[in-house]
Coordinates of C-alpha atoms in Angstrom, one line a residue:
M1 CA 3.2 4.2 11.4
R2 CA 6.7 6.0 12.8
F3 CA 10.3 4.6 10.9
Q4 CA 12.1 2.1 13.6
T5 CA 15.1 4.6 12.6
P6 CA 15.9 7.8 11.0
L7 CA 15.9 8.0 7.0
I8 CA 18.6 8.5 5.3
R9 CA 18.5 10.6 2.0
A10 CA 19.6 9.2 -0.6
T11 CA 20.1 9.2 -4.8
L12 CA 18.2 6.2 -7.4
L13 CA 20.7 4.4 -9.3
R14 CA 18.3 1.9 -10.8
R15 CA 15.6 0.1 -9.6
Y16 CA 16.1 -3.9 -10.8
K17 CA 14.5 -7.7 -10.3
R18 CA 11.6 -5.6 -8.8
F19 CA 13.2 -6.0 -5.3
L20 CA 15.7 -4.5 -5.3
A21 CA 17.9 -0.4 -5.9
D22 CA 21.1 0.7 -6.3
C23 CA 21.2 4.3 -4.5
R24 CA 24.4 6.7 -3.8
L25 CA 24.0 8.5 -0.4
P26 CA 25.0 11.5 0.8
D27 CA 28.6 10.6 1.5
G28 CA 28.7 9.0 -2.7
R29 CA 28.8 5.1 -1.5
E30 CA 26.3 3.4 -3.4
I31 CA 24.6 0.6 -1.5
T32 CA 21.9 -2.2 -2.1
A33 CA 18.0 -1.5 -0.9
H34 CA 15.5 -3.6 -0.7
V35 CA 12.2 -2.4 -2.4
A36 CA 9.3 -4.1 -0.4
N37 CA 7.2 -3.2 -3.6
P38 CA 5.8 -6.2 -6.5
G39 CA 4.2 -3.5 -8.8
S40 CA 5.5 -1.6 -12.2
M41 CA 6.8 1.7 -9.3
L42 CA 5.2 3.6 -12.9
G43 CA 7.0 6.7 -12.5
L44 CA 9.1 6.5 -9.0
A45 CA 12.0 5.0 -10.5
D46 CA 13.2 7.1 -12.7
P47 CA 17.3 6.7 -12.4
G48 CA 18.4 10.2 -10.6
M49 CA 15.4 10.5 -8.2
T50 CA 15.2 11.6 -4.1
V51 CA 14.7 8.5 -2.0
W52 CA 15.0 8.5 1.9
L53 CA 16.0 4.9 2.5
E54 CA 15.9 3.1 6.5
P55 CA 19.3 2.3 7.2
N56 CA 19.6 -1.1 9.5
D57 CA 21.5 -3.4 12.0
D58 CA 19.6 -6.4 12.2
P59 CA 22.1 -9.5 11.4
K60 CA 18.9 -12.0 10.0
K61 CA 19.0 -9.2 6.8
K62 CA 20.4 -9.3 4.0
L63 CA 20.6 -6.0 2.8
R64 CA 21.1 -2.9 5.2
F65 CA 19.1 -0.6 4.1
A66 CA 15.0 -0.4 2.7
W67 CA 13.9 1.9 0.2
R68 CA 10.8 3.8 2.2
L69 CA 9.5 6.9 0.6
V70 CA 11.1 8.5 -2.9
E71 CA 10.4 12.1 -3.7
D72 CA 8.5 12.3 -7.9
A73 CA 9.1 14.4 -10.7
R74 CA 6.5 16.7 -9.5
G75 CA 7.8 16.9 -6.1
A76 CA 5.4 15.0 -3.8
L77 CA 6.4 12.5 -1.1
V78 CA 4.7 8.7 -1.7
G79 CA 5.7 6.2 0.4
V80 CA 6.8 3.4 -1.5
D81 CA 6.3 -0.1 0.9
T82 CA 3.2 -2.0 0.0
G83 CA 3.5 -4.0 3.2
A84 CA 2.9 -0.5 5.4
A85 CA -0.2 -0.7 4.6
N86 CA -1.6 -2.5 7.0
R87 CA 0.9 -1.4 9.2
I88 CA -0.5 2.1 9.0
L89 CA -4.3 1.2 9.8
R90 CA -4.5 -1.6 11.9
P91 CA -3.6 0.9 15.0
A92 CA -6.5 2.9 12.9
L93 CA -9.2 0.2 12.8
Q94 CA -8.1 -1.3 16.5
A95 CA -9.4 2.8 17.7
G96 CA -12.4 2.8 15.2
T97 CA -10.5 5.8 14.0
V98 CA -11.2 4.3 10.2
P99 CA -14.6 6.9 8.6
C100 CA -16.9 3.4 7.7
L101 CA -15.9 1.1 9.8
E102 CA -15.8 2.1 13.5
G103 CA -18.0 -0.1 15.9
Y104 CA -16.0 -3.0 16.0
D105 CA -14.5 -4.8 18.9
T106 CA -12.2 -7.0 17.1
V107 CA -9.5 -6.4 14.5
R108 CA -7.7 -9.6 13.4
P109 CA -5.3 -9.6 10.8
E110 CA -4.2 -12.0 7.5
V111 CA -7.8 -14.4 8.1
R112 CA -7.9 -17.6 5.9
Y113 CA -11.0 -17.0 4.5
D114 CA -12.4 -18.5 0.7
E115 CA -10.1 -21.8 -0.2
G116 CA -6.6 -20.7 1.7
S117 CA -6.8 -16.9 0.6
R118 CA -6.1 -14.3 3.9
I119 CA -8.2 -10.9 4.1
D120 CA -6.0 -8.0 5.5
F121 CA -8.6 -7.7 8.1
L122 CA -11.0 -9.1 9.5
L123 CA -13.1 -7.3 11.8
S124 CA -16.4 -8.8 14.4
A125 CA -18.6 -7.4 16.5
D126 CA -21.9 -8.8 18.1
G127 CA -24.9 -7.8 16.8
R128 CA -23.1 -7.1 13.6
P129 CA -21.5 -9.0 9.8
D130 CA -18.7 -9.8 9.8
A131 CA -16.2 -6.7 7.8
Y132 CA -13.6 -8.3 5.3
V133 CA -11.6 -5.2 4.2
E134 CA -9.3 -6.3 1.7
V135 CA -6.6 -3.4 1.6
K136 CA -3.9 -2.1 -1.9
S137 CA -1.3 0.6 -1.5
V138 CA -2.1 3.2 -3.9
T139 CA 1.0 5.0 -5.2
L140 CA 0.3 5.7 -8.5
S141 CA -0.3 9.6 -10.4
R142 CA -0.5 10.7 -14.0
A143 CA -2.1 13.6 -13.6
P144 CA -1.8 16.1 -10.7
G145 CA -4.3 15.2 -7.9
L146 CA -5.1 12.2 -9.4
A147 CA -4.0 9.2 -7.7
E148 CA -4.6 5.4 -9.5
F149 CA -4.6 2.0 -8.7
P150 CA -3.2 -0.4 -10.1
D151 CA 0.2 0.5 -11.3
C152 CA 0.5 -2.5 -13.8
V153 CA -1.8 -5.5 -14.4
T154 CA -2.5 -7.0 -10.8
A155 CA -4.1 -10.5 -11.5
R156 CA -3.6 -11.2 -7.6
G157 CA -6.3 -8.2 -6.6
T158 CA -8.6 -9.5 -9.6
R159 CA -9.3 -11.9 -7.7
H160 CA -8.9 -10.6 -4.1
L161 CA -12.4 -9.0 -6.0
G162 CA -13.9 -12.2 -6.1
A163 CA -13.1 -13.1 -3.0
L164 CA -14.3 -10.1 -2.1
A165 CA -17.9 -10.4 -3.7
R166 CA -18.4 -14.1 -2.4
M167 CA -18.6 -13.1 1.2
V168 CA -21.0 -10.5 1.0
G169 CA -23.3 -13.2 -1.0
Q170 CA -22.5 -15.6 2.3
G171 CA -23.8 -12.8 4.3
H172 CA -21.2 -11.1 5.1
R173 CA -19.9 -7.0 5.0
A174 CA -16.4 -6.5 2.1
V175 CA -15.1 -3.5 1.8
M176 CA -12.4 -2.9 -1.0
L177 CA -10.4 -0.3 1.1
Y178 CA -7.6 1.8 -1.1
L179 CA -4.8 3.4 1.3
V180 CA -3.4 6.4 -1.5
Q181 CA 0.1 6.9 0.0
R182 CA 1.0 10.1 -1.2
D183 CA 0.9 13.8 -0.2
D184 CA -0.4 15.0 -2.8
A185 CA -3.7 13.1 -3.8
E186 CA -6.5 14.5 -3.8
R187 CA -9.3 12.2 -5.5
M188 CA -8.4 8.0 -6.9
A189 CA -9.7 6.4 -10.3
L190 CA -9.3 3.1 -11.8
A191 CA -5.6 2.9 -14.2
A192 CA -8.2 0.6 -16.4
D193 CA -6.0 1.4 -19.0
L194 CA -3.3 -0.5 -17.1
D195 CA -5.3 -3.4 -16.3
P196 CA -8.9 -3.5 -17.6
A197 CA -9.3 -7.2 -16.4
Y198 CA -9.1 -5.1 -13.0
A199 CA -11.4 -2.3 -13.5
A200 CA -14.3 -4.8 -14.3
A201 CA -14.0 -6.9 -11.9
F202 CA -14.2 -3.4 -9.6
D203 CA -17.8 -3.2 -11.2
A204 CA -18.8 -6.6 -10.9
A205 CA -17.6 -6.2 -7.3
R206 CA -19.4 -3.0 -6.1
A207 CA -23.0 -4.6 -8.0
A208 CA -22.2 -7.8 -5.6
G209 CA -22.3 -5.2 -2.5
V210 CA -18.6 -5.0 -2.4
E211 CA -17.6 -0.8 -0.5
A212 CA -14.6 0.6 -1.4
L213 CA -13.0 3.1 0.3
A214 CA -9.6 6.2 -0.7
L215 CA -8.1 7.2 2.6
G216 CA -5.1 10.0 1.8
C217 CA -1.7 9.6 3.6
A218 CA 0.8 12.0 5.0
P219 CA 4.0 10.7 4.3
G220 CA 7.1 11.8 6.1
P221 CA 10.5 11.2 6.9
E222 CA 9.8 10.2 10.7
G223 CA 6.6 8.2 9.2
I224 CA 3.8 8.2 7.6
A225 CA -0.1 8.7 9.2
L226 CA -3.5 8.0 7.9
S227 CA -5.1 11.3 6.4
S228 CA -8.4 11.9 5.3
P229 CA -11.2 10.4 3.2
L230 CA -10.2 10.7 -0.7
P231 CA -13.3 10.6 -3.4
L232 CA -13.2 7.5 -5.8
V233 CA -14.2 9.1 -9.3
S234 CA -14.7 7.0 -12.4

């Protein structure tokens, strides 16, 4: 996935109301950028951090900048736009290059299922069970090389795991896919101390037959590319 316009390096002043961030541009101007991330962004939103902003001239948008990347305290480059995860994955799913998800003819995004919820991707092919793929963007890292999810309590994420388990019970395939938007990740684990309910729901979903997959990314100022699978560790 390539960014539509070149990113501008800036300094974070503060993040507030979840979706807003005040930043200082290299020329000294202070602007407000949109933050496409509803999570806590633990370890990624400290004042003074270097961030990368995408400018736009769309008259329909209230803010002229969007926060896309951040350099954390260890120097890792991290993609903070949770919505980017699906945009990164969709071409790879359509091309059949995502490990363990090859061989599907049809890739449909945002399909309704399970009492009004929407699955990120529904994969179909003749002679195979449908595959329901839920995608989560992973940004947290509290130890070198280890990415973690979630970065705060996520009741919505817990519900998604239950829905995936129900799809397995109906004879379908269900996959919980974690997209790690960090260039320093070597492995991934659940942050059970931050959300014990999510960790318990994950264990229950796995016991019910839900598959789990973690994929790495290579974020950069030009865009974010998929890299190799990452081991899930306990």
